[in-house]
Coordinates of C-alpha atoms in Angstrom, one line a residue:
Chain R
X1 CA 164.9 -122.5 43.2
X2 CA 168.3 -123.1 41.7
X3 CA 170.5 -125.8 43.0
X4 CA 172.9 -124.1 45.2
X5 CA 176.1 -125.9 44.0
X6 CA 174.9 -125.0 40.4
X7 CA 174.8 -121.3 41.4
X8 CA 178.1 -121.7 43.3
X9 CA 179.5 -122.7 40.2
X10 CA 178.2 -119.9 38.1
X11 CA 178.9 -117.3 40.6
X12 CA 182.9 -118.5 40.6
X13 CA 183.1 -118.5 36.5
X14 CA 181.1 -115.3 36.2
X15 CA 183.2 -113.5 38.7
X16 CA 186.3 -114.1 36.0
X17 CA 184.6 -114.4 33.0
X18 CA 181.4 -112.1 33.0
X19 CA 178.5 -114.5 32.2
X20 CA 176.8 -111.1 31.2
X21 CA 176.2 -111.7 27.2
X22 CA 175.1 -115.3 27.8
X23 CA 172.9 -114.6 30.2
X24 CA 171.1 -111.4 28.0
X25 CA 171.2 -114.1 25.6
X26 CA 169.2 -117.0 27.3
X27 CA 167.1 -114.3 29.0
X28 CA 166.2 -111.9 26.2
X29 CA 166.4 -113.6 22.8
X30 CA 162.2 -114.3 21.2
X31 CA 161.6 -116.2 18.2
X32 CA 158.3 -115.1 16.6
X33 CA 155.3 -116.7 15.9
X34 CA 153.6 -116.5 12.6
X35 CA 152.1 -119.4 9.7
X36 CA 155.8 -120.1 8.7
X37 CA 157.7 -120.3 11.9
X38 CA 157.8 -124.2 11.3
X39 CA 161.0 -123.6 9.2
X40 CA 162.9 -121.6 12.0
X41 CA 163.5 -125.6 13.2
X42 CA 165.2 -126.8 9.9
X43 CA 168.8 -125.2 11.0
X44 CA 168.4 -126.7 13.9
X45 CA 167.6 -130.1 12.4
X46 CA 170.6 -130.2 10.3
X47 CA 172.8 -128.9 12.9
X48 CA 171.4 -132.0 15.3
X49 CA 172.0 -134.5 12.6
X50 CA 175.5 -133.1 11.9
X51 CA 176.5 -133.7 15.4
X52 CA 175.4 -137.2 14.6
X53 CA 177.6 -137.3 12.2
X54 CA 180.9 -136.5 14.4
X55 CA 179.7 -139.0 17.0
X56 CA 179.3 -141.4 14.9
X57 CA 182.1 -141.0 12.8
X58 CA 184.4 -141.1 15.6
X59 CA 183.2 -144.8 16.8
X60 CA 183.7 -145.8 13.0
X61 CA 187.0 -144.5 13.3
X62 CA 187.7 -146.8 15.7
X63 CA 188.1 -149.7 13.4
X64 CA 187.8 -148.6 10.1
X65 CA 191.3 -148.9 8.0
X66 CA 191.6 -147.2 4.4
X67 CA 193.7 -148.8 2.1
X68 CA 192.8 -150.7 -1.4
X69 CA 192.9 -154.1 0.4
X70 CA 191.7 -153.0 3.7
X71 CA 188.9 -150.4 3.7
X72 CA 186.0 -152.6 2.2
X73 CA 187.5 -155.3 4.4
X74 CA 187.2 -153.4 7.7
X75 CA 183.8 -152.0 7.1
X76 CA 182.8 -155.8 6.2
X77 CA 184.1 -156.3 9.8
X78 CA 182.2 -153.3 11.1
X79 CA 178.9 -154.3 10.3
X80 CA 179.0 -158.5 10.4
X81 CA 181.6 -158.7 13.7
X82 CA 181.5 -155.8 15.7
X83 CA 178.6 -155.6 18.0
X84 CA 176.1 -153.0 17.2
X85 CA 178.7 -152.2 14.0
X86 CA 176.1 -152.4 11.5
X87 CA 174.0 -149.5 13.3
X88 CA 177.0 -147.5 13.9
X89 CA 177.7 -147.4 10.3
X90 CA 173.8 -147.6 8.7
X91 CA 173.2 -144.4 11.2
X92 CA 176.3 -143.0 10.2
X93 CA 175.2 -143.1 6.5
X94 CA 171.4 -142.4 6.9
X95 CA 172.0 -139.2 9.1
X96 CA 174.6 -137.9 6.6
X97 CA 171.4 -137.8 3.5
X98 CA 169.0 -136.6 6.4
X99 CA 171.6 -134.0 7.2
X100 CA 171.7 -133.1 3.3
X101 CA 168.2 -133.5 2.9
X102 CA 167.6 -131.0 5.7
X103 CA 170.0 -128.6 4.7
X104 CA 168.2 -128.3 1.5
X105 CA 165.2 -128.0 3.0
X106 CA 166.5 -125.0 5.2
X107 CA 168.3 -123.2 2.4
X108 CA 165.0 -123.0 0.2
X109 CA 163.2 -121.9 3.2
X110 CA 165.5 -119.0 4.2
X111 CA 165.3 -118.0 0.5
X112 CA 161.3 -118.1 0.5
X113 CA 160.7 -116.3 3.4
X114 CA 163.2 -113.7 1.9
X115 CA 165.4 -114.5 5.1
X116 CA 168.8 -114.0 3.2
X117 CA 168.2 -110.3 2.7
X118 CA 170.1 -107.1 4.3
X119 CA 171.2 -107.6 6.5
X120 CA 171.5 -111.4 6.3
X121 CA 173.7 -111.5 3.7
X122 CA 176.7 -112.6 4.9
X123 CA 174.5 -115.8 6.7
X124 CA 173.7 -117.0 3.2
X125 CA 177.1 -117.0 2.4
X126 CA 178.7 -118.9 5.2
X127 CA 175.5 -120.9 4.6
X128 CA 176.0 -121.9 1.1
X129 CA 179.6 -123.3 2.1
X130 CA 178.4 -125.2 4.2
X131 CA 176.3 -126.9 1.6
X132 CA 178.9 -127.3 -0.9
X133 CA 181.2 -128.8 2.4
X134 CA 178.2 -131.2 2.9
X135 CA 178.0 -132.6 -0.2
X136 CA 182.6 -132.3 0.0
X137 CA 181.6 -135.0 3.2
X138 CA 179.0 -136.8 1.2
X139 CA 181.5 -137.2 -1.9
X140 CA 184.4 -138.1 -0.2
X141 CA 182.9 -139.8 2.5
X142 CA 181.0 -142.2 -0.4
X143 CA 184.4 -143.7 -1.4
X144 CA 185.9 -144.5 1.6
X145 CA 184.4 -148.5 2.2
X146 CA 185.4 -149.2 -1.6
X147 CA 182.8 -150.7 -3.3
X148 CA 182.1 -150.7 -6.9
X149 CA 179.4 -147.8 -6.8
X150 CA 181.8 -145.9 -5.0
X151 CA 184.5 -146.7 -7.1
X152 CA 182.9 -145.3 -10.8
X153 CA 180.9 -142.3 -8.8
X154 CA 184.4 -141.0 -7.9
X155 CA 186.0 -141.9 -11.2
X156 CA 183.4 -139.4 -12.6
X157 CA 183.5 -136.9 -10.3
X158 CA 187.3 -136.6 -10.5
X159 CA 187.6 -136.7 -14.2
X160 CA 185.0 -134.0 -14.2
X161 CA 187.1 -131.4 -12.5
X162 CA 189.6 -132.3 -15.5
X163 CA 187.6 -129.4 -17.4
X164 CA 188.3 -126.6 -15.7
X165 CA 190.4 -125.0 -18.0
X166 CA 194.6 -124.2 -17.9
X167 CA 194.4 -126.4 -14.0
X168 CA 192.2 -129.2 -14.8
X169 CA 194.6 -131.8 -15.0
X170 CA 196.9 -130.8 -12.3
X171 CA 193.7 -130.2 -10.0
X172 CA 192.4 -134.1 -11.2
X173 CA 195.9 -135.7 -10.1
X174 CA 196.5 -133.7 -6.7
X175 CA 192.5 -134.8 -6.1
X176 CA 193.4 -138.4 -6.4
X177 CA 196.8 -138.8 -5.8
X178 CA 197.5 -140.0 -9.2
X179 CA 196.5 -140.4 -12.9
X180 CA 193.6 -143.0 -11.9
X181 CA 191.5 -143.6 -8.8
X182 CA 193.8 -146.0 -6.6
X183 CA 194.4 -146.7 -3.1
X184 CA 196.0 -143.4 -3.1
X185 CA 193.1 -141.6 -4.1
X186 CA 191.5 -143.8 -1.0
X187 CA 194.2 -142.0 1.4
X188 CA 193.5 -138.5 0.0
X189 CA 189.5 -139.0 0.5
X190 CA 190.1 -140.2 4.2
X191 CA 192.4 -136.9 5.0
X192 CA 190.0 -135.0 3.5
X193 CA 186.5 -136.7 5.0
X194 CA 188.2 -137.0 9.0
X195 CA 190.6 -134.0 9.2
X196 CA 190.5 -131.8 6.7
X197 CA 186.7 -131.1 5.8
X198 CA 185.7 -131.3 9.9
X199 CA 188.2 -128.5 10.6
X200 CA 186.4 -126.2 7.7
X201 CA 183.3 -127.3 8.8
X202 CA 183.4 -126.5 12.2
X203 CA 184.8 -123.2 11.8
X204 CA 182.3 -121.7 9.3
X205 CA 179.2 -123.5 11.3
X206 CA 180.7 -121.6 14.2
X207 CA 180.4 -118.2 12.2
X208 CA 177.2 -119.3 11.0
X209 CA 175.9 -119.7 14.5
X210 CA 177.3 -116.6 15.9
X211 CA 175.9 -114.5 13.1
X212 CA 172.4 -115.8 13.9
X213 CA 172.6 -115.5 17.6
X214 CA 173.6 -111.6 17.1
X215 CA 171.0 -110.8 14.7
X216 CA 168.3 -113.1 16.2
X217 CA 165.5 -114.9 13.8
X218 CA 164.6 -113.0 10.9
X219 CA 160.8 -111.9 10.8
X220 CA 159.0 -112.1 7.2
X221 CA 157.8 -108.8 6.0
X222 CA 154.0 -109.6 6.8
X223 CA 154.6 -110.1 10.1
X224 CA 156.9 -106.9 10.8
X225 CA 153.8 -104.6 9.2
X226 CA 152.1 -106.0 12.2
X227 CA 151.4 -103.7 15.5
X228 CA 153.4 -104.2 18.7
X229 CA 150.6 -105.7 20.3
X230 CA 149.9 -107.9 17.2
X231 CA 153.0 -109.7 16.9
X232 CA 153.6 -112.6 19.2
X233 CA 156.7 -114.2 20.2
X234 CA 157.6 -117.3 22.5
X235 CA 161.4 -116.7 24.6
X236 CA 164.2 -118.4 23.4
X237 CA 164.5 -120.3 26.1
X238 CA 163.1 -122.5 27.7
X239 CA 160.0 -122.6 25.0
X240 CA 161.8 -122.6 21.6
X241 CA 164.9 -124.7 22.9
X242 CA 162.1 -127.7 24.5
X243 CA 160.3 -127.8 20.8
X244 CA 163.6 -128.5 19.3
X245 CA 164.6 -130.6 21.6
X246 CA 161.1 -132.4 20.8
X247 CA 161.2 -132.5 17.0
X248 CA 165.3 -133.7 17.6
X249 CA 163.2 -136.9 19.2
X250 CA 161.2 -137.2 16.8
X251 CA 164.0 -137.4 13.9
X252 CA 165.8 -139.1 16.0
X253 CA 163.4 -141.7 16.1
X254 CA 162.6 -141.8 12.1
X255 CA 166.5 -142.1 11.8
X256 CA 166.5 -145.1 13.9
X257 CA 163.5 -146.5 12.0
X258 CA 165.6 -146.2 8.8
X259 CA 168.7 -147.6 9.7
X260 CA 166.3 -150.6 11.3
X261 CA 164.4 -151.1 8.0
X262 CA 166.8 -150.0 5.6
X263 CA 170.1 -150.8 6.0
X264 CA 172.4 -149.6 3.6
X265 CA 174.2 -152.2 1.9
X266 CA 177.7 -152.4 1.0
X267 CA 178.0 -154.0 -2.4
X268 CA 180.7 -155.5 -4.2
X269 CA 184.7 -154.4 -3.5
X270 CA 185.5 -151.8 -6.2
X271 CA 187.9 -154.1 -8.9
X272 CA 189.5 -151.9 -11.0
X273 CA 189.6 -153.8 -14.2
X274 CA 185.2 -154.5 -14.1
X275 CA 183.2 -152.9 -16.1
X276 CA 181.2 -150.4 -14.7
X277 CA 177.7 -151.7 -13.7
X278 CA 174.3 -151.1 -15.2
X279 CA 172.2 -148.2 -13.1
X280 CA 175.1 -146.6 -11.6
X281 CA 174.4 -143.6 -9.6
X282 CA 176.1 -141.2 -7.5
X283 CA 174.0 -140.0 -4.4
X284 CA 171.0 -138.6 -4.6
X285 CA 171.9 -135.2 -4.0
X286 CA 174.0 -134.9 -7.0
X287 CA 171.5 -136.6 -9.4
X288 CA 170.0 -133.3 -11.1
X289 CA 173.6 -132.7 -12.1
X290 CA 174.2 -136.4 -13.2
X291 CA 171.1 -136.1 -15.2
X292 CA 172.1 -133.0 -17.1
X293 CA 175.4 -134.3 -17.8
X294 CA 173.9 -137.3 -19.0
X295 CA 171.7 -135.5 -21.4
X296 CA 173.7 -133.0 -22.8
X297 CA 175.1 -133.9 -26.4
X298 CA 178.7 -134.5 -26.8
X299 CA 179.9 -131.6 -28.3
X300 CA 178.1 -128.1 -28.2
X301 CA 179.2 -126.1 -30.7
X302 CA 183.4 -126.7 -30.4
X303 CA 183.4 -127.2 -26.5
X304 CA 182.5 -130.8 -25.3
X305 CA 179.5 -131.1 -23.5
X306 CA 180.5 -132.3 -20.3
X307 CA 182.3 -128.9 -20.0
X308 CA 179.5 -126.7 -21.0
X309 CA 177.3 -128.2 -18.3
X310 CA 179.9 -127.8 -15.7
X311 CA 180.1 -124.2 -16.5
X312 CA 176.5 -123.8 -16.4
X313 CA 176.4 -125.1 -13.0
X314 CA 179.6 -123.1 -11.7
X315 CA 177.7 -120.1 -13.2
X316 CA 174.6 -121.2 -11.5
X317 CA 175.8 -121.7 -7.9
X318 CA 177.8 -118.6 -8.3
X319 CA 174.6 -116.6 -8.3
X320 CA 173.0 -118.8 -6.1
X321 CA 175.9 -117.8 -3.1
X322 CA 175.6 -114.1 -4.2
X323 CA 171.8 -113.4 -4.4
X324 CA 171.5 -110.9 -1.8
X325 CA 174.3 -108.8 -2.9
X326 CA 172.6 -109.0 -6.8
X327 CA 170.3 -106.6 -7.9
X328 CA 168.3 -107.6 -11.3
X329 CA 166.0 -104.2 -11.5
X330 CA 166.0 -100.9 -9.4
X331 CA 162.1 -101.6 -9.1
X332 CA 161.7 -103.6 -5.5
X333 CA 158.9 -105.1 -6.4
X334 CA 159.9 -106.8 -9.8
X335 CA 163.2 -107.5 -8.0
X336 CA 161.8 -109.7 -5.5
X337 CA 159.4 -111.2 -8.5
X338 CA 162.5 -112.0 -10.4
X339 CA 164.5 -113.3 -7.2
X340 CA 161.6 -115.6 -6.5
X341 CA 161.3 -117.1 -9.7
X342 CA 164.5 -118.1 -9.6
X343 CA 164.2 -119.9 -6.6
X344 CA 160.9 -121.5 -8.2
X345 CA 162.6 -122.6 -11.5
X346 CA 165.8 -124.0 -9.4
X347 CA 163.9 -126.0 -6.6
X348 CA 161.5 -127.3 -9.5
X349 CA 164.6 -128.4 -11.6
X350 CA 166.5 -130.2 -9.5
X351 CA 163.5 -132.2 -8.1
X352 CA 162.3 -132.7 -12.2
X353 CA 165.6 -134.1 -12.5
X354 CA 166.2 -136.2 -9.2
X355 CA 162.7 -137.7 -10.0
X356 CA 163.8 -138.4 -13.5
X357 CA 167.3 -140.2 -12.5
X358 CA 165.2 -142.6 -10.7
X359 CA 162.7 -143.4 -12.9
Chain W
X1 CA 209.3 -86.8 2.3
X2 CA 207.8 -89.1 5.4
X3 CA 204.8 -90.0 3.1
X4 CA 207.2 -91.3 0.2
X5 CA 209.6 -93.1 3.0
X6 CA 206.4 -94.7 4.7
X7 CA 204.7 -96.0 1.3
X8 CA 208.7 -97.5 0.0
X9 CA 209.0 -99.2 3.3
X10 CA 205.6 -100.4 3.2
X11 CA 206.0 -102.0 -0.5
X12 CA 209.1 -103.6 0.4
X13 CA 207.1 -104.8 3.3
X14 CA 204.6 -105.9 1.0
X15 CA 207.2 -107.8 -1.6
X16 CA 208.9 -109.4 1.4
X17 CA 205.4 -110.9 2.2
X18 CA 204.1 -112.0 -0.8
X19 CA 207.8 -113.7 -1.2
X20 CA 207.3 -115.2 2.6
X21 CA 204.0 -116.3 1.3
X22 CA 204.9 -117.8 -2.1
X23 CA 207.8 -120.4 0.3
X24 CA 205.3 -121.7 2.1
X25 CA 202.6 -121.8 -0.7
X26 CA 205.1 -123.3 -3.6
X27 CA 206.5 -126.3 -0.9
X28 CA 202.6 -127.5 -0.1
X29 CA 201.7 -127.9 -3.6
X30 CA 204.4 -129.5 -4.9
X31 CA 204.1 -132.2 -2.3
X32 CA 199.9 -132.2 -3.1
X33 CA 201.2 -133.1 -6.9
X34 CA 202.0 -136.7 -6.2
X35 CA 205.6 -138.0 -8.2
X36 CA 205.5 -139.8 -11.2
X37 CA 206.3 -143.3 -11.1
X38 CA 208.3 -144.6 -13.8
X39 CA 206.3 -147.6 -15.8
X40 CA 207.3 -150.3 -18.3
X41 CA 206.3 -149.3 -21.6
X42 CA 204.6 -152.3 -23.3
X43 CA 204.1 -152.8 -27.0
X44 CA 202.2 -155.9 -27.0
X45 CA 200.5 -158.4 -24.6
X46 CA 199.5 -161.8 -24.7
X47 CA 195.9 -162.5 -23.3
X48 CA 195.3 -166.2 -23.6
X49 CA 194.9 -169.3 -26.3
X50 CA 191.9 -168.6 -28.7
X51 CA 190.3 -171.8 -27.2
X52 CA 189.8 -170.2 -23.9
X53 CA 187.5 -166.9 -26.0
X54 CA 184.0 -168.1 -26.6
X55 CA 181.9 -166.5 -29.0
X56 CA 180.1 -163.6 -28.4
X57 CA 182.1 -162.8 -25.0
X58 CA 184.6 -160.2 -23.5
X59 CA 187.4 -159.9 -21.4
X60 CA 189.0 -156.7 -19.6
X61 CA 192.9 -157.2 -19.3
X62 CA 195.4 -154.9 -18.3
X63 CA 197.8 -153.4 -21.1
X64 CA 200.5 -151.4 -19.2
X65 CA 198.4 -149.5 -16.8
X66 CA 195.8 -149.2 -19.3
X67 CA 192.4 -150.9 -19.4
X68 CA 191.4 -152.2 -23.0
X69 CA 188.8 -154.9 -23.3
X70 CA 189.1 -157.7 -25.6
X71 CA 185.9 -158.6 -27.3
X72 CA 185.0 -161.9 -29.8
X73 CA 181.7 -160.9 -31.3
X74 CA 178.7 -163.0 -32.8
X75 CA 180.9 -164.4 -36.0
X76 CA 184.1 -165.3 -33.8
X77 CA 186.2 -162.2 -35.1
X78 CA 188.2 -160.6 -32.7
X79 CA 187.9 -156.7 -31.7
X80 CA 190.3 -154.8 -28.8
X81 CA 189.8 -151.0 -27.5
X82 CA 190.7 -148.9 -24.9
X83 CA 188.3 -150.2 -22.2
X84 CA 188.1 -146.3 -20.4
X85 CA 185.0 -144.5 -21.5
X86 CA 186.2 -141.2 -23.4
X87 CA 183.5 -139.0 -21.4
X88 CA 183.9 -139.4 -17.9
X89 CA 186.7 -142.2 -17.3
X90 CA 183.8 -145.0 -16.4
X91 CA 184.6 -148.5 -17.5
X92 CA 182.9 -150.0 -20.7
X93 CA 181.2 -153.7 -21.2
X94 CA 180.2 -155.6 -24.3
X95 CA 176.4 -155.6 -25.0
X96 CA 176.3 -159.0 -26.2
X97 CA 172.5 -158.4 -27.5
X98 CA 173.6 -155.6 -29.8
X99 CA 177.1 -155.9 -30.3
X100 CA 178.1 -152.7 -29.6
X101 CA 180.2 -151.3 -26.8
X102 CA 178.3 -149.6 -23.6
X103 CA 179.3 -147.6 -21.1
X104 CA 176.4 -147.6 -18.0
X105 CA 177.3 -144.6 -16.3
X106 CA 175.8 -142.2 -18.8
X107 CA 174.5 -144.3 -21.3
X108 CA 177.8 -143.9 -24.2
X109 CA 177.5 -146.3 -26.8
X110 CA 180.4 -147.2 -29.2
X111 CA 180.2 -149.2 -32.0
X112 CA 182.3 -152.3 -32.5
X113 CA 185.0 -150.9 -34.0
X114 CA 185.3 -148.4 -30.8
X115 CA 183.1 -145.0 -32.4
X116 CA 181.0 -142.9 -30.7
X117 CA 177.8 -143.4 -31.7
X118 CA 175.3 -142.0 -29.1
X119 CA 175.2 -140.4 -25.8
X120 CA 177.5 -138.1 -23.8
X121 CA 180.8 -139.8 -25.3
X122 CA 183.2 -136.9 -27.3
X123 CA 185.7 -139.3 -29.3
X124 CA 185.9 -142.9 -30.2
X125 CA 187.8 -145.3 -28.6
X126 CA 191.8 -146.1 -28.9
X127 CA 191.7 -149.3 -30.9
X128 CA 194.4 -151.9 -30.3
X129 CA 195.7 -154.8 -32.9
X130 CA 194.8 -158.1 -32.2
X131 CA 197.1 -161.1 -33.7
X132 CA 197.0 -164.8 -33.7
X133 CA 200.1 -166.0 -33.3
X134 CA 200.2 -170.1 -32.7
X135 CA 196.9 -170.1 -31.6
X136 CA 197.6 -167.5 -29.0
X137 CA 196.1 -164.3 -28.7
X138 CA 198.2 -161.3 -28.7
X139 CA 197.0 -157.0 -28.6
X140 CA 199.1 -154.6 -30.0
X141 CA 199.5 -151.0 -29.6
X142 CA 198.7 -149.1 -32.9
X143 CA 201.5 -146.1 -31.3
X144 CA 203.8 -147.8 -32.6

């Protein structure tokens, strides 16, 4: 029943490039079924709001301008003169914390359903990058229409890198172009948020996407003890591809709702000689470490606070990335009890301390 | 003999490349490290006649390339420190209520007299001389 000109046109590129692996893949690949194949959707999710995020980002590139006395100027014209500018941008910022949110939301539930295991491993990995290269968009991309907020956040997130020790400094001036945050930081953060971060990101999500496609979805342990005839599957495609395409609809549409009742304001143009604002706060997804800093005394022991916390949360993520690879006891069992109250402790944590920041 | 001539041409392969890599890595850093640009030292500043400072108020000026804010507390006397937080580079403000020196990103609180007295903030702040000379305000650096 397929369109003749469709198959004309298949026939002609398979005949030079051998269509072959695509083809098993659309034909053969199943996802199963079981109580937690809800989360197989998350990726997809995030990977649907991130291409938001390009499209978008290119129309706001169309007349945004960075530079101290034009940045804050030009995405005042964006949203108050340019028709349909303030949804642009409002969708532009709403779909970058969705995308966040949701790649959160995956990571933990790869790591519950003990999806990062052999022979997974090196998913995680290229997975956790692209976290920390989400919240390297959310960071830079958080300075770039030079408001106030945006001003002090990246004044302390810069000074904080001044702590890694012998490079500090030197890694705090090439970061902003300078001893303070200027328009030259401003320049760096654009480079960085348009060029230099999409080039990274793309490549690695590339990876990412092959490594799933060869090993298909992972199957929780329950549901692999199952018989052949127990365990059910829908195909790939059509099925699996037509829900996602649904449930990208649907947060499609509670994106839209958001930027329509909550439009994200722009504030005040960062002045560099104001005093930094009561209730300053970076983004939400960098809150729990906000909060720690903020509560950590200001010297522990000889070493300054700040610093200690910063280690602890190097230390922390360093684990994090490497979890598969570690292996706490030789017993399986008290392994896996071990792994999984780690990922208790951190999820509770860092929603203790997101909760807290905005109380 | 063919082992030993293998593993010296390979090293000296190896050498050569690390060399080939350190040109292109050495050039891209340096230009990442952004020049220094020469600034006038200053000594001293003046801010303003005393007439123009109520009570009880503040004022951030601009001392060089540094920040220090200026503050005339309750009684009239006047107070001027390094305006940049010690902790995390934020911006301070005057807490007229308390008289003490805040700084609202992470809650630092100095006293008066620029020290640390709670929160996240490691050292006090730089304090700066503040004359009256013909009814005109003028800060000081204590460097020199």
């Amino acid at each position: 029943m397929k369109n003749k000109k469709i198959e004309k046109v298949e026939n002609w590129l398979d005949e030079r490039y051998d269509l072959s692996p695509i083809r098993n893949l659309i034909q053969h690949k199943k996802v199963p079924v079981h109580g937690h194949s809800i989360w197989y959707y998350m990726g997809g999710i995030s990977l649907f709001l991130f291409m938001i995020q390009v499209f978008t980002g290119l129309l706001l590139l169309m007349y945004y301008i960075p530079g101290e006395d034009s940045a804050y100027e030009s995405v005042q014209f964006i949203i108050t003169k340019v028709d349909f500018g303030w949804l642009i941008r409002n969708l532009h910022s709403w779909s970058a914390n969705l995308m966040v949110f949701f790649i959160f939301i995956h990571m933990f539930s790869v790591f519950f359903t003990n999806s990062f295991r052999k022979p997974r491993e090196l998913t995680w990995v290229t997975g956790f990058f692209l976290l920390l290269l989400a919240m390297g968009f959310g960071f830079s991309g958080y300075l770039l229409p030079w408001n106030e907020l945006a001003f002090f956040a990246t004044k302390v997130g810069t000074d904080i890198v001044a702590v890694v020790p012998f490079i500090g400094d030197s890694l705090k001036v090439i970061l902003r172009g300078g001893e303070d945050v200027t328009g030259a930081t401003l320049s760096r953060f654009f480079g960085l948020h348009v060029a230099f971060l999409p080039a990274i990101f793309t490549t690695l999500l590339v990876i990412h996407l092959f490594f799933v496609q060869r090993q298909g979805m992972s199957e929780p342990e329950e549901f692999e003890k199952l018989t052949e005839d127990q365990k059910k599957y829908i195909p790939f495609f059509p099925n699996f591809v037509l829900q996602d395409a649904l449930l990208w609809i649907i947060v499609l549409i509670v994106l839209l709702s958001l930027t329509l009742f909550f439009p994200w304001e722009l504030g005040l143009k960062a002045d560099a000689l104001a005093s930094a604002p009561i209730g300053i706060k970076p983004e939400w997804y960098f809150m729990f470490m906000f909060e720690t800093l903020k509560l950590l005394p200001a010297n522990i022991w000889f070493i300054e606070g700040e610093a200690v916390g910063i280690f602890a949360f190097t230390i922390a993520g360093l684990i994090w990335m490497l979890i598969p690879f570690i292996n706490f006891s030789k017993k399986k069992d008290l392994n896996n009890k071990i792994v999984r109250w780690i990922g208790i402790f951190s999820l509770l944590y860092m929603i203790a301390f997101t909760i807290k920041g905005y109380l | 003999m063919g082992t030993n001539r293998r593993k010296f041409l390979n090293s000296l392969l190896g050498i050569g490349s690390l060399g080939a890599l350190s040109a292109i890595v050495y050039p891209i850093i340096s230009f990442l490290i952004p020049p220094k640009i020469a600034e006038v030292k200053i000594n001293s500043l003046k801010v303003g006649p005393v007439a123009d400072f109520k009570n009880n108020s503040s004022k951030i000026v601009k001392f060089g390339r540094t920040p220090v804010i200026l503050v005339r507390t309750k009684n009239g006397d006047f107070n001027a420190l390094e305006a940049t937080c010690t902790h995390l580079d934020c911006i301070v403000q005057f807490k007229k209520d308390t008289q003490q020196i805040l700084c609202a990103c992470h809650n630092g609180i100095y006293d008066i007299h620029g020290r640390n007295v709670s929160g996240p903030p490691p050292k006090p702040l730089k304090q700066f001389v503040v004359n009256i000379i013909d009814d005109e305000i003028r800060i000081t650096s204590q460097d020199v």
